PDB file of C-alpha atoms in Angstrom:
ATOM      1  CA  UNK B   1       0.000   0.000   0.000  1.00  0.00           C
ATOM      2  CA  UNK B   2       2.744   2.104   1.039  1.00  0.00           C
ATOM      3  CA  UNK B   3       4.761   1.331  -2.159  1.00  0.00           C
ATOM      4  CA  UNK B   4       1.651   2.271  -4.199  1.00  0.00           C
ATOM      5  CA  UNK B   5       1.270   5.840  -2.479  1.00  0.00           C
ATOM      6  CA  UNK B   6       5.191   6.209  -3.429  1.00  0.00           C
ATOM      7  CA  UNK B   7       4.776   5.578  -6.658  1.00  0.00           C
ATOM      8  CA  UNK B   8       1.373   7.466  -6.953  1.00  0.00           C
ATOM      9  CA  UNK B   9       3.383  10.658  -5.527  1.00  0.00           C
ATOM     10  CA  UNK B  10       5.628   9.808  -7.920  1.00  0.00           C
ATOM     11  CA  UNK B  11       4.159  10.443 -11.370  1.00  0.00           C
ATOM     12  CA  UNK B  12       2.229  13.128 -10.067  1.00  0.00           C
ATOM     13  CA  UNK B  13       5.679  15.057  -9.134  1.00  0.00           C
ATOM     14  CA  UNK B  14       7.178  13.568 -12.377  1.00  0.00           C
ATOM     15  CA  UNK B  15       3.681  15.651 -14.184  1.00  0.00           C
ATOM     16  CA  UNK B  16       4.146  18.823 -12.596  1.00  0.00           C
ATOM     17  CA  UNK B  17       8.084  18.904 -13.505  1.00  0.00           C
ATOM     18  CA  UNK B  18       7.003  17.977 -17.252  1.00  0.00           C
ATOM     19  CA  UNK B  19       4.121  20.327 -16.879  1.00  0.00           C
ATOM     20  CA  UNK B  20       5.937  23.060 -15.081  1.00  0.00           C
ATOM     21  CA  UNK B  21       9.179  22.635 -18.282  1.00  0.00           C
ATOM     22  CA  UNK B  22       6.450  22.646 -20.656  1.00  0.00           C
ATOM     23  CA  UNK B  23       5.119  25.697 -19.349  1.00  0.00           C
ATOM     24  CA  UNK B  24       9.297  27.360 -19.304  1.00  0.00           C
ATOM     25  CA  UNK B  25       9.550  26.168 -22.709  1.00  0.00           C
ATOM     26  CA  UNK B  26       6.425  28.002 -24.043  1.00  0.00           C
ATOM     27  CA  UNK B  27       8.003  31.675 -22.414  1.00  0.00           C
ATOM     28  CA  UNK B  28       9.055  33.671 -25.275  1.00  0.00           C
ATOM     29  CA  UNK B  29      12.281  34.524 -25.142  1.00  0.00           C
ATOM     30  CA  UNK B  30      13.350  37.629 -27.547  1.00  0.00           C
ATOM     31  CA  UNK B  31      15.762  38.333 -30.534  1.00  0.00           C
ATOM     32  CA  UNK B  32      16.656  41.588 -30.442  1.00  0.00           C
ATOM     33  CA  UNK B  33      18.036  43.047 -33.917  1.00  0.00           C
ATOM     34  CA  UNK B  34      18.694  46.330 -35.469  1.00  0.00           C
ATOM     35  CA  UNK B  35      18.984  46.802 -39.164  1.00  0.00           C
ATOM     36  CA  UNK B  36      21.123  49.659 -40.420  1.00  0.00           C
ATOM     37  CA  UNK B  37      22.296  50.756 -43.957  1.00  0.00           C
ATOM     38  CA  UNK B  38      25.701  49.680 -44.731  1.00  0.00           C
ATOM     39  CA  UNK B  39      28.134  48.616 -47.318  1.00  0.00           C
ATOM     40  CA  UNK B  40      29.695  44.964 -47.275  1.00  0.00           C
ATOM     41  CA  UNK B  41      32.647  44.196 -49.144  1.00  0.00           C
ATOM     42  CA  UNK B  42      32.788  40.784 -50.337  1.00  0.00           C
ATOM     43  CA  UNK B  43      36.069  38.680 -51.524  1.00  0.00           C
ATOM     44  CA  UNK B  44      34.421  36.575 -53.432  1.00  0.00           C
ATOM     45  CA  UNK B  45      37.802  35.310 -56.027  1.00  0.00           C
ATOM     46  CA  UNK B  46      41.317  36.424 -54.047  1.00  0.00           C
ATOM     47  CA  UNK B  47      42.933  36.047 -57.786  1.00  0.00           C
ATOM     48  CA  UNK B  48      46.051  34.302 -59.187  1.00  0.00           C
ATOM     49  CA  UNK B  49      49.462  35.461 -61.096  1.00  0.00           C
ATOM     50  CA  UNK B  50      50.235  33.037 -64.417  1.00  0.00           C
ATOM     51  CA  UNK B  51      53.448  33.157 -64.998  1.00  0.00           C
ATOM     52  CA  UNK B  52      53.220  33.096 -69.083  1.00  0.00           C
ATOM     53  CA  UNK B  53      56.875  34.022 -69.675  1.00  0.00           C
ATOM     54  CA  UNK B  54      60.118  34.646 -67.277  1.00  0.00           C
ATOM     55  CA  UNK B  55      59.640  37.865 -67.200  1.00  0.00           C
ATOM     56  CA  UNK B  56      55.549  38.540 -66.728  1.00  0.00           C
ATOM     57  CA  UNK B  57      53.170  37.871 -64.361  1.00  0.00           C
ATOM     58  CA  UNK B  58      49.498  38.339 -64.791  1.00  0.00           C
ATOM     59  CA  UNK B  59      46.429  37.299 -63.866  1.00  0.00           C
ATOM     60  CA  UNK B  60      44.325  36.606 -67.503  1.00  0.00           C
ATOM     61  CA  UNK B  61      42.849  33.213 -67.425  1.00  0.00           C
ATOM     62  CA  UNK B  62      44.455  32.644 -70.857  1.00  0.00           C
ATOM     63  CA  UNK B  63      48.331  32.606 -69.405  1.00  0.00           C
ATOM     64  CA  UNK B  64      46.827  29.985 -66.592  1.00  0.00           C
ATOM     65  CA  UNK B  65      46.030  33.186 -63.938  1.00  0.00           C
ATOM     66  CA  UNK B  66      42.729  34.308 -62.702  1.00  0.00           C
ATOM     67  CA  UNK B  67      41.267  37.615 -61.959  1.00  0.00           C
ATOM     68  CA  UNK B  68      40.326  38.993 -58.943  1.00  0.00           C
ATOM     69  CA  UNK B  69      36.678  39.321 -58.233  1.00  0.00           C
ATOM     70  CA  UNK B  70      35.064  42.000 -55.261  1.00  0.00           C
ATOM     71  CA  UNK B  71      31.328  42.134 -54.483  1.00  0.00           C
ATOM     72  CA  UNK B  72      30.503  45.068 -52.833  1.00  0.00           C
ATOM     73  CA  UNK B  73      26.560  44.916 -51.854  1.00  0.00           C
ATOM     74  CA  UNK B  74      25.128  48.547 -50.310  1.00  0.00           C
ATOM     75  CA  UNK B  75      20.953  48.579 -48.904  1.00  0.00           C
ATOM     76  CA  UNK B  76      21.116  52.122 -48.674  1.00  0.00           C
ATOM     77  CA  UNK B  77      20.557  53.642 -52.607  1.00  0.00           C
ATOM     78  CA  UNK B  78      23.275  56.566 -53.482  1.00  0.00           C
ATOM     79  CA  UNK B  79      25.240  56.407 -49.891  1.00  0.00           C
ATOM     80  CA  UNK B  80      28.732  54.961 -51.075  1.00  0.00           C
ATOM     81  CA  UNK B  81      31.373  55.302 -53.669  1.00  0.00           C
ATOM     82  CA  UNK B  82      32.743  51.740 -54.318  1.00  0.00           C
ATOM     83  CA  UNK B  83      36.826  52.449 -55.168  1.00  0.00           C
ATOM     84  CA  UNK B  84      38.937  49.570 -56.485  1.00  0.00           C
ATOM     85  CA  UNK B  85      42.747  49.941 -56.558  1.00  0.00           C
ATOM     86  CA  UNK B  86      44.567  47.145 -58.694  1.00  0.00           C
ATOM     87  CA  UNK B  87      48.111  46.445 -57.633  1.00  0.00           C
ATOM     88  CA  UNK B  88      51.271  48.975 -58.471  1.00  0.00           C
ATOM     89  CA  UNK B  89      53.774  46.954 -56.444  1.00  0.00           C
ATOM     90  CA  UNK B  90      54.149  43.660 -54.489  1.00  0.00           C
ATOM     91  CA  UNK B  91      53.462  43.426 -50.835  1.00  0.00           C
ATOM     92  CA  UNK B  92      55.679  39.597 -50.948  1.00  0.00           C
ATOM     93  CA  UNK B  93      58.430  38.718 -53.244  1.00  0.00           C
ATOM     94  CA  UNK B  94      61.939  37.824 -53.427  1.00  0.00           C
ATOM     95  CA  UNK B  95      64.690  40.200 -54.452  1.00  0.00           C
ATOM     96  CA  UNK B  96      63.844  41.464 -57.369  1.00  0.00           C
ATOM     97  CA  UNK B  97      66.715  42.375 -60.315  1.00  0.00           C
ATOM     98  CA  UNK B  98      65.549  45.249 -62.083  1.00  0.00           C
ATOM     99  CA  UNK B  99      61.985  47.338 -61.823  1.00  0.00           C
ATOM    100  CA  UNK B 100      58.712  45.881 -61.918  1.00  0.00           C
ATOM    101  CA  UNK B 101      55.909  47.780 -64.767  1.00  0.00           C
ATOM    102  CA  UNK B 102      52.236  47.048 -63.704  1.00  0.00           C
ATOM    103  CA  UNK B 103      49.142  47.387 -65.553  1.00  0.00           C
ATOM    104  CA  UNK B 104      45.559  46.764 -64.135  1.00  0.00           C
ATOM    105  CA  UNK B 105      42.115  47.311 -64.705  1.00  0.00           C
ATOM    106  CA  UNK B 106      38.712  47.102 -62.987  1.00  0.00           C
ATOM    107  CA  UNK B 107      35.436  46.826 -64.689  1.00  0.00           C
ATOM    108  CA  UNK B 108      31.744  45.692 -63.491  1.00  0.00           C
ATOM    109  CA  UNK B 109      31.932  41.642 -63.895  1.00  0.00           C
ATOM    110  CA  UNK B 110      28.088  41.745 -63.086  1.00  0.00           C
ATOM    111  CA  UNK B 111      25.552  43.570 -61.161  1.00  0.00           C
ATOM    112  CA  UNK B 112      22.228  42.350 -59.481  1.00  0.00           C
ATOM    113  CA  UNK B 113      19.948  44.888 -61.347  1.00  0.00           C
ATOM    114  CA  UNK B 114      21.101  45.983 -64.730  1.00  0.00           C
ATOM    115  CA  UNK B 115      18.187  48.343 -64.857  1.00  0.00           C
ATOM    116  CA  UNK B 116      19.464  50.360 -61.592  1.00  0.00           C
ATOM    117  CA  UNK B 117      23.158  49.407 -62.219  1.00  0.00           C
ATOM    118  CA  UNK B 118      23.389  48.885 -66.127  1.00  0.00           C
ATOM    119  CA  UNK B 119      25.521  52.606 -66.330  1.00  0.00           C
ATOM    120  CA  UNK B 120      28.309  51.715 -63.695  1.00  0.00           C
ATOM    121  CA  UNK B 121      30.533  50.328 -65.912  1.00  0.00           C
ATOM    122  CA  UNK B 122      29.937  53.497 -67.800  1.00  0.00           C
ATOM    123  CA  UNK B 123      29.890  56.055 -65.634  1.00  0.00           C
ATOM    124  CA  UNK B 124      33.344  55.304 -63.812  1.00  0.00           C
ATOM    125  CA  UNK B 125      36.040  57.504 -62.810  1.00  0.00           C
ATOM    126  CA  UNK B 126      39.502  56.391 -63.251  1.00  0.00           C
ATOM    127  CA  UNK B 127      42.653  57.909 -61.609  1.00  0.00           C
ATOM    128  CA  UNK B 128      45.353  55.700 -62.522  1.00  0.00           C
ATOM    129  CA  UNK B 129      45.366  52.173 -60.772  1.00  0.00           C
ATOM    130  CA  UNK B 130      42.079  53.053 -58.717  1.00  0.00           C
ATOM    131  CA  UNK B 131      38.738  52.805 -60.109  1.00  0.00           C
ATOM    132  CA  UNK B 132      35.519  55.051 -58.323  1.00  0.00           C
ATOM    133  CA  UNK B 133      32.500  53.745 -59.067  1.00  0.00           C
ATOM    134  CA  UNK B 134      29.071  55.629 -57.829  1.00  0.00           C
ATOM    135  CA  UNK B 135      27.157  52.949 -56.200  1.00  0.00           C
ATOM    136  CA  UNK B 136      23.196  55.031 -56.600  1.00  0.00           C
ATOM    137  CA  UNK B 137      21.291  51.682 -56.456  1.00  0.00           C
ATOM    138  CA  UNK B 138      20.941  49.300 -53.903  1.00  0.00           C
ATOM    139  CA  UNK B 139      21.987  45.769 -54.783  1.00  0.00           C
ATOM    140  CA  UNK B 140      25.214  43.886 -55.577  1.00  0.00           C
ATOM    141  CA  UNK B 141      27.823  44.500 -57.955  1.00  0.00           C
ATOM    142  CA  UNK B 142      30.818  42.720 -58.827  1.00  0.00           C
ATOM    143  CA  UNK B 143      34.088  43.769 -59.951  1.00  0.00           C
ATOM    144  CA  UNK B 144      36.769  42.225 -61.813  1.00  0.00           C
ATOM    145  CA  UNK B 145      40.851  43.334 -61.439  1.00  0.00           C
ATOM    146  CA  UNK B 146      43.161  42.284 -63.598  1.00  0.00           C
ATOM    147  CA  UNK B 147      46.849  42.960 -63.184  1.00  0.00           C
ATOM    148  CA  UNK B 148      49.960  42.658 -65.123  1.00  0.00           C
ATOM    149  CA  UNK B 149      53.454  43.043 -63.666  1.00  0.00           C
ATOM    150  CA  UNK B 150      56.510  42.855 -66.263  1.00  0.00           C
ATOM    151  CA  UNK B 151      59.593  42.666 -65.217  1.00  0.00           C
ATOM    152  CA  UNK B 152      62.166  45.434 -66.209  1.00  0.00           C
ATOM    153  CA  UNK B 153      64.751  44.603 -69.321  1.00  0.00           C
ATOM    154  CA  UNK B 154      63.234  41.083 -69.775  1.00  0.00           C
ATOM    155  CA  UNK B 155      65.272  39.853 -66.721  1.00  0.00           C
ATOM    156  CA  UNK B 156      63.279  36.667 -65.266  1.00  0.00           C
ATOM    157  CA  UNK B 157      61.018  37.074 -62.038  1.00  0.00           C
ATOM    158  CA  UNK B 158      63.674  34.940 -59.163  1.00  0.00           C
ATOM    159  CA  UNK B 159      61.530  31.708 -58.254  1.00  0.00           C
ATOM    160  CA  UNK B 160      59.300  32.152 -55.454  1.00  0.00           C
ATOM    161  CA  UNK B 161      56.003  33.382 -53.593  1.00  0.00           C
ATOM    162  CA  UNK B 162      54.806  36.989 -55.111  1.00  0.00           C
ATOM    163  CA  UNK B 163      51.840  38.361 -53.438  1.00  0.00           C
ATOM    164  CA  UNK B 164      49.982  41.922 -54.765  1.00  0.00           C
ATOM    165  CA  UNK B 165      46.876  43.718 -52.715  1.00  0.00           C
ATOM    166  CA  UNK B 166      44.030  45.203 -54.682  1.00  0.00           C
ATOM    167  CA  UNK B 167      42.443  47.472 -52.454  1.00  0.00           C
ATOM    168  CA  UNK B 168      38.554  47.239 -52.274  1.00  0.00           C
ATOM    169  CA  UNK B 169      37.358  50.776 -50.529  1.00  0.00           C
ATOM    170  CA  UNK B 170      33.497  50.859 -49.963  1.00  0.00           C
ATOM    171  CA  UNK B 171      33.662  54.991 -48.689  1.00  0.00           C
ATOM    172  CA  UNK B 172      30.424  56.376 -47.693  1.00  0.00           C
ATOM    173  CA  UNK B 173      29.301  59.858 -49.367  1.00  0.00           C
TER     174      UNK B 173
ATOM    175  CA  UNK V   1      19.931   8.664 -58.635  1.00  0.00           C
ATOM    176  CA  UNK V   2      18.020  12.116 -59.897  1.00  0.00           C
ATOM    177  CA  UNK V   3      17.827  12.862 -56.038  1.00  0.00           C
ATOM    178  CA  UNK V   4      21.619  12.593 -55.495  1.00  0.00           C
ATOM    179  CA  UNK V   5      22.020  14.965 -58.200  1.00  0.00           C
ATOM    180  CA  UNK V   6      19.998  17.604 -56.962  1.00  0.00           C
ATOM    181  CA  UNK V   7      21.367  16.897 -53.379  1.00  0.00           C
ATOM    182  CA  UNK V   8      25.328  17.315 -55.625  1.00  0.00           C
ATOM    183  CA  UNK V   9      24.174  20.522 -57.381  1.00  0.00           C
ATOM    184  CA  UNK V  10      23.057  22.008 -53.823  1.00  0.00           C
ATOM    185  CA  UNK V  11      26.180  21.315 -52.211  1.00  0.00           C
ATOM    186  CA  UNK V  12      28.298  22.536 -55.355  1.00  0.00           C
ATOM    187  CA  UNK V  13      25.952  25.476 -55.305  1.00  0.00           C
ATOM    188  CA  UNK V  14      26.377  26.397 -51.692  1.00  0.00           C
ATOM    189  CA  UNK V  15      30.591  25.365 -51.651  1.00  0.00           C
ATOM    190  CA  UNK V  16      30.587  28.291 -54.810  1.00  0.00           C
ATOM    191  CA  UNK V  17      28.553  31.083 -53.270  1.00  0.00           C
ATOM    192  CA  UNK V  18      30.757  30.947 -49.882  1.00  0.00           C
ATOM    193  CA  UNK V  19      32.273  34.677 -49.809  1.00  0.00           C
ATOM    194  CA  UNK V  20      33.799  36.099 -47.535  1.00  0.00           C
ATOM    195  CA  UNK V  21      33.155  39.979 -45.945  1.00  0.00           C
ATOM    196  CA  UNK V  22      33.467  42.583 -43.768  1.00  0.00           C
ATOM    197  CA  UNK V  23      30.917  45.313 -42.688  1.00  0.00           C
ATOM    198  CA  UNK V  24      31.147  48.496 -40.625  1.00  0.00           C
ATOM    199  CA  UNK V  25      28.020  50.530 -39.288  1.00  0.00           C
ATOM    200  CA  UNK V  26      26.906  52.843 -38.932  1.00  0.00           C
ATOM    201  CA  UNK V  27      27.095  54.523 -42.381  1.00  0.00           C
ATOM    202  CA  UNK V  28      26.594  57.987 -40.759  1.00  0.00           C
ATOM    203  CA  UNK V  29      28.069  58.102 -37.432  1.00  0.00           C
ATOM    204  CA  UNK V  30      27.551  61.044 -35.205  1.00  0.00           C
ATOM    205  CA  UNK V  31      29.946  62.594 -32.969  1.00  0.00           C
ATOM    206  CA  UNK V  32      28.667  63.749 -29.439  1.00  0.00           C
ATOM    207  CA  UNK V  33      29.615  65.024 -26.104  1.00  0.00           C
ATOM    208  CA  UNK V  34      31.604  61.996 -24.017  1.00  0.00           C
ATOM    209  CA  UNK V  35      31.889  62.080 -20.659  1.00  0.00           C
ATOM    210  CA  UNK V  36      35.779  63.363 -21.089  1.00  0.00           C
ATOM    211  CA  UNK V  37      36.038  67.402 -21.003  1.00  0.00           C
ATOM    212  CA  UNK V  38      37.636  68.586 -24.855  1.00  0.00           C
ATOM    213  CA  UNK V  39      36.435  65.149 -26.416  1.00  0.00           C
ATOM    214  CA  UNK V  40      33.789  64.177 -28.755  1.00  0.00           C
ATOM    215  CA  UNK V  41      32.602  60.430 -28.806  1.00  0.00           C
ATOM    216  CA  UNK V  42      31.261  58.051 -31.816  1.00  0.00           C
ATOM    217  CA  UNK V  43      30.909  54.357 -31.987  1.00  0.00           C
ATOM    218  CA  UNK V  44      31.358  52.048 -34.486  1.00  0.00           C
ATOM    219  CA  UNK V  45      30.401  48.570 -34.855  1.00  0.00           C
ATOM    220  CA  UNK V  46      32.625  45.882 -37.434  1.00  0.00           C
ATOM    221  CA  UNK V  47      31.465  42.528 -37.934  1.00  0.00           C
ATOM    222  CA  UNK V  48      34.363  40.146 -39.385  1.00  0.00           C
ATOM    223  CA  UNK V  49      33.024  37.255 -41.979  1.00  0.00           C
ATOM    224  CA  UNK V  50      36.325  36.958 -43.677  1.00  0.00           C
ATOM    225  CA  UNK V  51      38.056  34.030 -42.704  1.00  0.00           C
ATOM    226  CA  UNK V  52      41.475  34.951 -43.812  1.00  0.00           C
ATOM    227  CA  UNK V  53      41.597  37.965 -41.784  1.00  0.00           C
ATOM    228  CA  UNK V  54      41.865  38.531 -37.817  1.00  0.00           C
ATOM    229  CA  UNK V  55      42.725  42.244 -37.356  1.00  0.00           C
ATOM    230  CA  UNK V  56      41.344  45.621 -38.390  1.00  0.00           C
ATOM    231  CA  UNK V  57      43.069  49.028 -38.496  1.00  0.00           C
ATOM    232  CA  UNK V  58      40.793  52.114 -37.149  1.00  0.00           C
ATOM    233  CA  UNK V  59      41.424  55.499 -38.828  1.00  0.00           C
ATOM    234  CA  UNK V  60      40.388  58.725 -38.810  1.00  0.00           C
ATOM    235  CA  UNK V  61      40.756  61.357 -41.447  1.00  0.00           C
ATOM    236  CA  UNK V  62      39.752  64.398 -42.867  1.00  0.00           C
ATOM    237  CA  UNK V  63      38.068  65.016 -46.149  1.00  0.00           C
ATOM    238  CA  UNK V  64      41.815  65.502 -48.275  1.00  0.00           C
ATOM    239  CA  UNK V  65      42.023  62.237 -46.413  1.00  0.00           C
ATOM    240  CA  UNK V  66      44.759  63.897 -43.519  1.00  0.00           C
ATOM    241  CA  UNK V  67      44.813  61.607 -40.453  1.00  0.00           C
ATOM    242  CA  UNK V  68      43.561  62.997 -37.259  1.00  0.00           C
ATOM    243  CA  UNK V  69      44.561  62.231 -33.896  1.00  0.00           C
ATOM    244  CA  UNK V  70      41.621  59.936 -32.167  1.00  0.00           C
ATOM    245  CA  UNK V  71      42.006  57.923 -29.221  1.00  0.00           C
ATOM    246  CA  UNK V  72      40.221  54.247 -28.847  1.00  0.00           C
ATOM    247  CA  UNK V  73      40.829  51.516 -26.863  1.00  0.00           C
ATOM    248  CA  UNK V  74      43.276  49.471 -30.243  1.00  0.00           C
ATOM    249  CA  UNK V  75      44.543  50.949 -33.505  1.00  0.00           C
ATOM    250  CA  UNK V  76      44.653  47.529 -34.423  1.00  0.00           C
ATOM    251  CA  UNK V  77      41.800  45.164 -33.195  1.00  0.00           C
ATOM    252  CA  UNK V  78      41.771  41.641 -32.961  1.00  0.00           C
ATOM    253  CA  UNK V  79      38.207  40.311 -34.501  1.00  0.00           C
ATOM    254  CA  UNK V  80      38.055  36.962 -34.820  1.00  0.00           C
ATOM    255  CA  UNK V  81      35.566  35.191 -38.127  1.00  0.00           C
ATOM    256  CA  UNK V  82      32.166  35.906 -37.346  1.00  0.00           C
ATOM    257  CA  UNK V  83      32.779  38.569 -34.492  1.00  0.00           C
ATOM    258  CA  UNK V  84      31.772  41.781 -34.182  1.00  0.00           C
ATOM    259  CA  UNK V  85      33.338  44.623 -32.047  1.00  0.00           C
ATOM    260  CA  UNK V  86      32.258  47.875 -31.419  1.00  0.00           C
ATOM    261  CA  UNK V  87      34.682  50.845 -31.399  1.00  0.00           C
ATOM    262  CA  UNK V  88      34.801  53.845 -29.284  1.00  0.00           C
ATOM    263  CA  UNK V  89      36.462  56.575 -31.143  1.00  0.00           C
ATOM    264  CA  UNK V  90      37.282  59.803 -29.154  1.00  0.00           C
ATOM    265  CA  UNK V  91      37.613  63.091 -31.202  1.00  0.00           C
ATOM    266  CA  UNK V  92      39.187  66.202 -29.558  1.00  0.00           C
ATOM    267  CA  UNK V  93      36.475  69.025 -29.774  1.00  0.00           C
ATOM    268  CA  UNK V  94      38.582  71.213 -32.144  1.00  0.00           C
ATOM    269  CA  UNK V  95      38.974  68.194 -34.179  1.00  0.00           C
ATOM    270  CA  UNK V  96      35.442  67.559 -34.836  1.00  0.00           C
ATOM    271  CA  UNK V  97      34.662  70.277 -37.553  1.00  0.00           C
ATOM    272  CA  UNK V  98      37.780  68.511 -39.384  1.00  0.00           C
ATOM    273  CA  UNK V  99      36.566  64.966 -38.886  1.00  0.00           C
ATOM    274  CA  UNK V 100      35.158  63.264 -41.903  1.00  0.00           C
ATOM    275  CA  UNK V 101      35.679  59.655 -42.668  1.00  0.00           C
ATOM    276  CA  UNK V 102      35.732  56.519 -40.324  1.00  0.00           C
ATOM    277  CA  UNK V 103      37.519  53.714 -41.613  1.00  0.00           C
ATOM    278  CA  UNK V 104      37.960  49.962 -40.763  1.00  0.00           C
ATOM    279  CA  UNK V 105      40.790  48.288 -42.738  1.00  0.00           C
ATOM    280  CA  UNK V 106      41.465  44.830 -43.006  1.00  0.00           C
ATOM    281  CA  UNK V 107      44.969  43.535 -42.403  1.00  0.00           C
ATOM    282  CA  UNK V 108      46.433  40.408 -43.907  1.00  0.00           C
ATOM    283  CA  UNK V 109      49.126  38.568 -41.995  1.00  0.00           C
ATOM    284  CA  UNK V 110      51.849  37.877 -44.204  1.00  0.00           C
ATOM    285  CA  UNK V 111      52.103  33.755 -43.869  1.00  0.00           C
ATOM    286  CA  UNK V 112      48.349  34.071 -44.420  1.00  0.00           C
ATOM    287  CA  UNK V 113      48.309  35.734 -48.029  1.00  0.00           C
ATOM    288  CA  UNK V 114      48.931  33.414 -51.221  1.00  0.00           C
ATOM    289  CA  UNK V 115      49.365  35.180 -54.471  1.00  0.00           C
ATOM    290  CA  UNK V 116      47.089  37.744 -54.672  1.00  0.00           C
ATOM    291  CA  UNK V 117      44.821  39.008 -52.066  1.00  0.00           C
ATOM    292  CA  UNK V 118      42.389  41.628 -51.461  1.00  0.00           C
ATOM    293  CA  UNK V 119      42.652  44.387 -48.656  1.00  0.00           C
ATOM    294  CA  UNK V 120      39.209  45.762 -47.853  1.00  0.00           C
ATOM    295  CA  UNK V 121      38.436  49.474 -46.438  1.00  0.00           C
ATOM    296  CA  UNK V 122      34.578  50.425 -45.218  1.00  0.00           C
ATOM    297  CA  UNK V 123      34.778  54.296 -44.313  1.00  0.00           C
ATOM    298  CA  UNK V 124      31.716  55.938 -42.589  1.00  0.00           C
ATOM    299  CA  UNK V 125      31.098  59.926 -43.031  1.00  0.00           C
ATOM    300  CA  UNK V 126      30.385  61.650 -39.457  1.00  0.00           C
ATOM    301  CA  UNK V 127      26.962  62.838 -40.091  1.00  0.00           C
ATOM    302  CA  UNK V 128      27.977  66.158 -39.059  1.00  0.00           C
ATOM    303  CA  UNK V 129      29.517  66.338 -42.726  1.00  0.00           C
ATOM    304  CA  UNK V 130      26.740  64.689 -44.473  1.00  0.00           C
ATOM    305  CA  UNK V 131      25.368  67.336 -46.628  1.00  0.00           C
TER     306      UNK V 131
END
């Protein structure tokens, strides 16, 4: 009889736990978020030098390199001015014999709305190396770098790791 | 067989649109009175999603881009993938008429770089200049 009340007592505290945790697990418990305009810059491809000849080092697919590739998204329209900067010197390399010539471009690879974004491409200020593009829609847009470095009087680039920064600036206006 | 594809074109699919970013807010950042006489306060927040990079450079310039003297806590902070930190930037008050851009640049460890890499800069514009 005893050992029947125990057990009776039992489940009934075991029910009030499991009704009590179902009752905690049924609170509402907030997630608290603020959303704010802003500019993300994206690496989307960090690029790669072919090395076509001793003496060149680019990144065009067609001499085994690959471009780089930025995607710079905005939500607020006509807030930023996207600036790209392809390479003028290398941040890595071995001793290098003679001076280095670099070339490099920056274009619109694609865009998310070519209605909003078609003129870009168009529309683009260039001051040497660095690109400024207007960013006046919200969306994404992707740009493409490509960057040449020759090697002064044909001398051969000395074996080893080269490394060159483009410079992805999202600036707020 | 047609299920495994789809279930190999989703995986593909997600593997290729991995990127990698950092963000800064907010765009417009406002300088105000701090509790420190002679300094003007602003916070910004940065939120690392690159995985390459661990460490951000704060700067403060004016609108020719001229660095101005700021104090925070780190020139350099430490923000590991998928952080974010918030920045207290103090201004002295005959700096703030000068004060223009906010920056946040990402800084690439040497061993961590391979052959080309990409350094990225978000700069806010203290609302006071906002025109």
């Amino acid at each position: 009889m005893l050992n029947k009340n125990i057990t009776t007592l039992g489940v009934a505290a075991a029910i009030l736990l499991s009704a009590q945790s179902g009752i905690a697990q049924a609170n509402e418990t907030p997630i608290n978020g603020t959303v704010q305009s802003r500019c993300i810059i994206q690496t989307d491809t960090a690029g790669t030098f072919g090395n076509p000849n001793a003496y060149t080092l680019t990144t065009a697919s067609a001499d085994g390199g690959e471009n780089a590739v930025i995607r710079i998204d905005v939500t607020l329209a006509n807030s930023y001015y996207a600036e790209i900067t392809a390479p003028s010197e290398f941040s890595s390399s071995p001793t290098l014999p003679d001076q280095v010539t670099w070339t490099g471009d920056t274009e619109v690879k694609t865009v998310s709305d070519s209605t909003t974004m078609g003129a870009y491409e168009s529309g683009k200020v260039e001051l040497g190396m660095m690109d400024r593009y207007d960013l006046t829609a919200t969306g994404s847009t992707w740009f493409k770098t490509s960057s040449v470095a020759t090697m002064g009087g044909n001398k051969a680039f000395p074996g080893g790791n080269y490394t060159a920064l483009v410079q992805a600036d999202c600036i707020a206006k | 067989m047609t299920k495994m594809k789809y279930i190999i074109a989703a995986l593909v699919l997600a593997i290729s649109s991995v990127a990698y970013s950092h963000e800064m807010v907010p765009t417009y950042p406002e300088l105000t009175i701090s509790h420190i006489d002679g300094l003007q306060k602003t916070t910004v927040t940065i939120f690392n999603k690159r995985a390459e990079v661990e460490y951000y450079e704060i700067g403060v310039f004016t609108e020719e881009w001229e660095p101005i003297p700021f104090v925070s806590n780190y020139k350099i902070y430490k923000i590991p993938y998928l952080s974010t930190v918030s920045v207290e930037i103090y201004v002295r008050k005959e700096d703030k008429d000068r004060t223009t851009y906010i920056c946040s640049m990402s800084k690439l460890r040497k061993k961590q770089v391979t052959r080309t890499a990409i350094k990225s800069r978000i700069c806010s514009l203290v609302k006071q200049k906002r025109l």
